[in-house]
Amino acid sequence: MLQRLALVDVVFRRATFSCALLVLILLGGVILSLIQGSLPALGAFGLGFVTSQSWNPVTEKFGGGPAIYGTLVTSAIALVIAAPVGVGIAVFLTELCPIALRRPIGIAIELLAGIPSIIYGIWGLFILAPFLQTYVQPWLINTFKEVPGLNLLFTGPPYGIGMLTAGVILGVMVLPYVASVCRDVFETVPVVLKEAAFGIGCTTTEVVRHVVIPYTAVGVIGAIMLGLGRALGETMAVTFVIGNAHKIATSILAPGTTISATIANEFTEAVGDLYTSSLVLLGLILFVITFVELSIARFLHMSVERKGGG
């Protein structure tokens, strides 16, 4: 009997190790494929590919600057929208919402995550973009035209489509991820801690600020970084509303492009090794950006855990 249990334990250990090893092998294969496919573009353009704005398939001059810039800008806009709103929704559901409404509202928020990205794209193109073009973008242009610095962010004609619209779409898409994870981690706060805070006269705002958020800081950071990772790689919804223009503009109202949108739009039309290699190189850069984002998230986790332990 003991021998059989020991054998089962050995098989289980080796099976789980094989699963973990398989993941590493697959990841290594993806990295090697991206590096191998991007070598022709790296040899032709070097590191200047990262900053160059040229994208001309006819002359085979390619640069990833606009796509990288658009990816970072739209993801930042999405994070600015989704992080505070998602945390606010989670606080409301766990601390303020009537019990009878918690489950319906929670389910409604989670349903947003199940909507296909192409539906978000269609909604953004036909509903959100005209609304922003008619009401929001003209107001932003007129309001900030005399403010130094901000006038550069909100300048130009109100196209409707552009990086701001793409960022708003991404913010809506990643919102349920941030809200759901934050809600789950807020529910792990021991009731005795909150009751103790209320017992010494703290308000709900003070309890959330000084008890709930510090206790769950690691989970909140993880939720925000999960949303950011989702925003970095989104393709179809962004392709519909960003304008797909290979240029860097200081105004977030201007059309632009992202790495994912560029690959999705042009990979099937890529003719020639250099054209294809340039798109693969963009994929490698997106992989590096995602890796850096995950590394920063891990560093923040370690910092918060270290402070909590102290």
XYZ file of C-alpha atoms in Angstrom:
310
model
C 0.000 0.000 0.000
C 2.761 2.417 0.968
C 4.731 1.506 -2.131
C 1.711 2.225 -4.336
C 1.186 5.619 -2.692
C 4.878 6.423 -3.105
C 4.686 5.489 -6.788
C 1.614 7.685 -7.288
C 3.432 10.554 -5.585
C 6.450 10.162 -7.876
C 4.244 10.039 -10.978
C 2.339 13.106 -9.815
C 5.545 15.036 -9.139
C 7.020 14.177 -12.530
C 3.769 14.978 -14.330
C 3.516 18.439 -12.772
C 7.207 19.067 -13.484
C 6.634 18.066 -17.114
C 3.753 20.541 -17.392
C 5.916 23.344 -16.033
C 8.773 22.352 -18.333
C 6.411 22.265 -21.320
C 5.416 25.876 -20.665
C 9.064 26.936 -20.609
C 9.764 25.026 -23.823
C 6.816 26.652 -25.586
C 7.882 30.095 -24.363
C 11.430 29.488 -25.524
C 10.161 28.339 -28.894
C 8.098 31.491 -29.320
C 11.071 33.681 -28.421
C 13.408 31.845 -30.792
C 10.858 32.047 -33.616
C 10.427 35.781 -33.144
C 14.174 36.383 -33.011
C 14.832 34.249 -36.075
C 12.050 35.913 -38.049
C 13.175 39.422 -37.116
C 16.869 38.991 -38.016
C 16.550 40.321 -41.606
C 14.850 43.507 -40.381
C 17.360 43.934 -37.582
C 20.201 43.525 -40.039
C 18.729 46.067 -42.449
C 17.539 48.756 -40.018
C 19.312 48.055 -36.738
C 18.126 49.678 -33.536
C 16.979 52.681 -35.569
C 13.893 50.629 -36.362
C 12.554 51.475 -32.889
C 12.542 55.241 -33.494
C 12.063 55.492 -37.261
C 8.689 56.731 -38.522
C 9.129 55.416 -42.053
C 6.749 52.687 -43.200
C 6.836 52.293 -46.962
C 6.361 48.789 -48.378
C 7.167 50.029 -51.900
C 10.678 51.218 -51.024
C 11.001 48.635 -48.235
C 11.770 51.248 -45.610
C 10.230 50.282 -42.299
C 10.247 51.728 -38.806
C 8.301 50.793 -35.707
C 8.290 54.159 -33.929
C 4.632 55.081 -34.578
C 3.358 51.608 -33.697
C 5.362 51.484 -30.456
C 4.296 55.016 -29.545
C 0.637 54.271 -30.249
C 0.755 51.078 -28.203
C 2.177 52.859 -25.164
C -0.127 55.898 -25.438
C -3.371 53.958 -25.868
C -2.450 51.574 -23.048
C -1.644 54.528 -20.769
C -5.006 56.138 -21.550
C -6.755 52.838 -20.837
C -4.926 52.513 -17.525
C -5.828 56.060 -16.483
C -9.490 55.235 -17.110
C -9.703 51.637 -15.881
C -7.560 51.787 -12.730
C -9.493 54.382 -10.673
C -12.894 53.343 -12.016
C -12.204 49.637 -11.469
C -10.953 50.171 -7.922
C -13.937 52.432 -7.235
C -16.369 49.786 -8.472
C -14.692 47.160 -6.298
C -14.880 49.430 -3.234
C -18.562 50.105 -3.895
C -19.398 46.412 -4.302
C -17.572 45.328 -1.152
C -18.197 48.248 1.199
C -21.194 50.319 0.119
C -23.464 48.373 -2.208
C -26.667 46.859 -0.729
C -26.350 43.109 -0.442
C -29.289 42.492 -2.802
C -27.550 44.406 -5.590
C -24.012 43.069 -5.194
C -24.483 39.922 -7.222
C -26.418 41.487 -10.172
C -23.965 44.367 -10.481
C -20.984 42.035 -10.148
C -22.331 39.742 -12.867
C -23.013 42.707 -15.150
C -19.436 43.936 -14.750
C -18.008 40.485 -15.430
C -20.161 40.146 -18.559
C -18.201 43.027 -20.087
C -15.168 40.739 -20.170
C -17.080 38.219 -22.283
C -17.969 40.618 -25.092
C -15.853 39.875 -28.201
C -13.344 42.579 -29.046
C -14.769 43.017 -32.542
C -18.096 44.041 -30.956
C -16.255 46.696 -28.979
C -14.670 47.837 -32.215
C -17.996 48.149 -34.026
C -19.508 50.002 -31.067
C -16.524 52.314 -30.947
C -16.629 53.064 -34.676
C -20.354 53.721 -35.007
C -21.319 55.009 -31.545
C -18.354 56.210 -29.489
C -16.297 57.863 -32.245
C -19.181 60.078 -33.537
C -20.057 61.025 -29.956
C -16.469 62.022 -29.173
C -16.176 63.871 -32.478
C -19.350 65.881 -31.886
C -19.228 66.639 -28.175
C -16.037 65.640 -26.349
C -13.138 66.431 -28.665
C -14.281 69.981 -29.593
C -14.721 70.704 -25.877
C -11.224 69.386 -25.104
C -9.703 71.461 -27.910
C -11.435 74.680 -26.828
C -10.820 74.125 -23.111
C -7.094 73.392 -23.256
C -6.021 75.488 -26.255
C -4.585 78.178 -23.950
C -2.987 75.791 -21.435
C 0.745 75.228 -22.094
C 1.553 71.557 -22.534
C -2.026 70.348 -22.556
C -2.714 72.280 -25.757
C -0.299 69.911 -27.494
C -2.192 66.867 -26.232
C -5.571 68.192 -27.321
C -5.023 69.897 -30.642
C -5.991 69.363 -34.256
C -9.307 68.650 -35.948
C -11.790 66.388 -34.118
C -11.554 63.276 -36.277
C -13.545 61.104 -33.897
C -11.224 58.172 -34.467
C -7.732 58.353 -33.040
C -5.588 57.371 -30.081
C -7.967 58.856 -27.506
C -10.888 56.834 -28.863
C -8.775 53.678 -28.921
C -7.647 54.348 -25.350
C -11.243 54.787 -24.174
C -12.244 51.523 -25.859
C -9.333 49.736 -24.199
C -10.261 51.264 -20.858
C -13.771 49.862 -21.124
C -12.401 46.474 -22.174
C -9.938 46.093 -19.284
C -12.286 47.611 -16.690
C -13.991 44.303 -15.771
C -10.609 42.624 -15.190
C -9.471 45.340 -12.798
C -12.821 45.568 -11.016
C -13.289 41.799 -10.628
C -9.811 41.105 -9.279
C -9.930 44.101 -6.930
C -13.324 43.015 -5.631
C -12.027 39.526 -4.918
C -8.954 40.785 -3.047
C -11.006 43.340 -1.076
C -13.224 40.504 0.132
C -10.155 38.808 1.662
C -9.672 41.614 4.190
C -10.470 40.176 7.664
C -13.710 41.576 9.010
C -12.101 42.069 12.410
C -9.711 44.657 10.983
C -12.524 46.737 9.525
C -14.631 46.375 12.654
C -11.711 47.535 14.764
C -11.284 50.595 12.569
C -14.976 51.408 12.765
C -14.817 50.850 16.509
C -12.286 53.644 17.007
C -14.419 56.052 15.004
C -13.114 55.724 11.439
C -15.416 56.550 8.565
C -15.919 54.241 5.607
C -13.539 56.379 3.563
C -10.846 56.104 6.229
C -11.356 52.347 6.546
C -10.927 51.900 2.795
C -7.932 54.218 2.675
C -6.059 53.013 5.759
C -7.159 49.373 6.084
C -8.552 47.853 2.896
C -6.170 49.364 0.337
C -2.943 48.812 2.349
C -3.955 45.238 3.222
C -4.668 44.361 -0.431
C -2.061 46.558 -2.152
C -0.360 43.589 -3.793
C -3.630 42.361 -5.273
C -4.608 45.831 -6.496
C -1.268 46.234 -8.251
C -1.713 42.805 -9.809
C -5.193 43.722 -11.034
C -3.955 46.943 -12.630
C -1.019 45.212 -14.278
C -3.343 42.480 -15.552
C -5.449 45.166 -17.190
C -2.364 46.831 -18.656
C -1.170 43.555 -20.135
C -4.602 43.047 -21.686
C -4.522 46.540 -23.187
C -1.036 46.148 -24.675
C -2.017 43.206 -26.843
C -5.537 44.135 -27.942
C -5.966 44.073 -31.720
C -9.378 44.165 -33.374
C -11.124 46.805 -31.283
C -8.152 49.161 -31.640
C -7.891 48.540 -35.384
C -11.441 49.805 -35.881
C -11.019 53.174 -34.166
C -7.362 54.236 -34.078
C -7.119 55.389 -37.705
C -4.112 53.176 -38.654
C -1.793 56.076 -39.495
C 1.965 55.403 -39.331
C 3.014 58.693 -37.772
C 3.813 60.066 -34.350
C 1.602 62.951 -33.255
C 1.758 64.792 -29.952
C -2.034 65.120 -29.914
C -3.931 62.130 -28.577
C -6.838 63.168 -30.791
C -4.841 62.360 -33.928
C -4.998 59.005 -35.738
C -2.223 56.550 -35.038
C -1.512 52.848 -34.931
C -0.371 50.132 -32.555
C 1.863 47.113 -32.914
C -1.044 44.677 -32.838
C -3.112 46.716 -35.293
C -0.199 47.012 -37.721
C 0.456 43.272 -37.674
C -3.231 42.429 -38.085
C -3.699 44.862 -40.967
C -0.606 44.042 -42.991
C 0.640 40.541 -42.248
C -1.510 38.881 -44.912
C -0.392 41.483 -47.462
C 3.305 41.375 -46.614
C 5.295 40.617 -49.761
C 8.994 39.972 -49.427
C 11.191 38.764 -46.609
C 12.033 42.243 -45.327
C 8.379 43.299 -45.052
C 7.442 40.123 -43.197
C 10.522 40.350 -40.995
C 9.630 43.917 -40.013
C 6.213 42.766 -38.824
C 7.775 39.900 -36.887
C 10.196 42.386 -35.336
C 7.218 44.443 -34.185
C 5.867 41.289 -32.541
C 9.212 40.776 -30.792
C 9.136 44.366 -29.527
C 5.617 43.845 -28.184
C 6.856 40.708 -26.426
C 9.689 42.710 -24.847
C 7.309 45.479 -23.762
C 5.028 42.916 -22.132
C 7.989 41.256 -20.419
C 9.153 44.622 -19.049
C 5.615 45.361 -17.827
C 5.445 42.022 -16.018
C 8.900 42.593 -14.527
C 7.821 45.991 -13.193
C 4.679 44.409 -11.754
C 6.763 41.762 -10.015
C 9.113 44.399 -8.629
C 6.173 46.389 -7.265
C 4.780 43.227 -5.696
C 8.077 42.542 -3.950
C 8.335 46.138 -2.754
C 4.821 46.146 -1.304
C 5.318 42.746 0.331
C 8.615 43.906 1.831
C 7.004 47.023 3.295
C 4.105 44.969 4.597
C 6.455 42.530 6.243
C 8.333 45.391 7.892
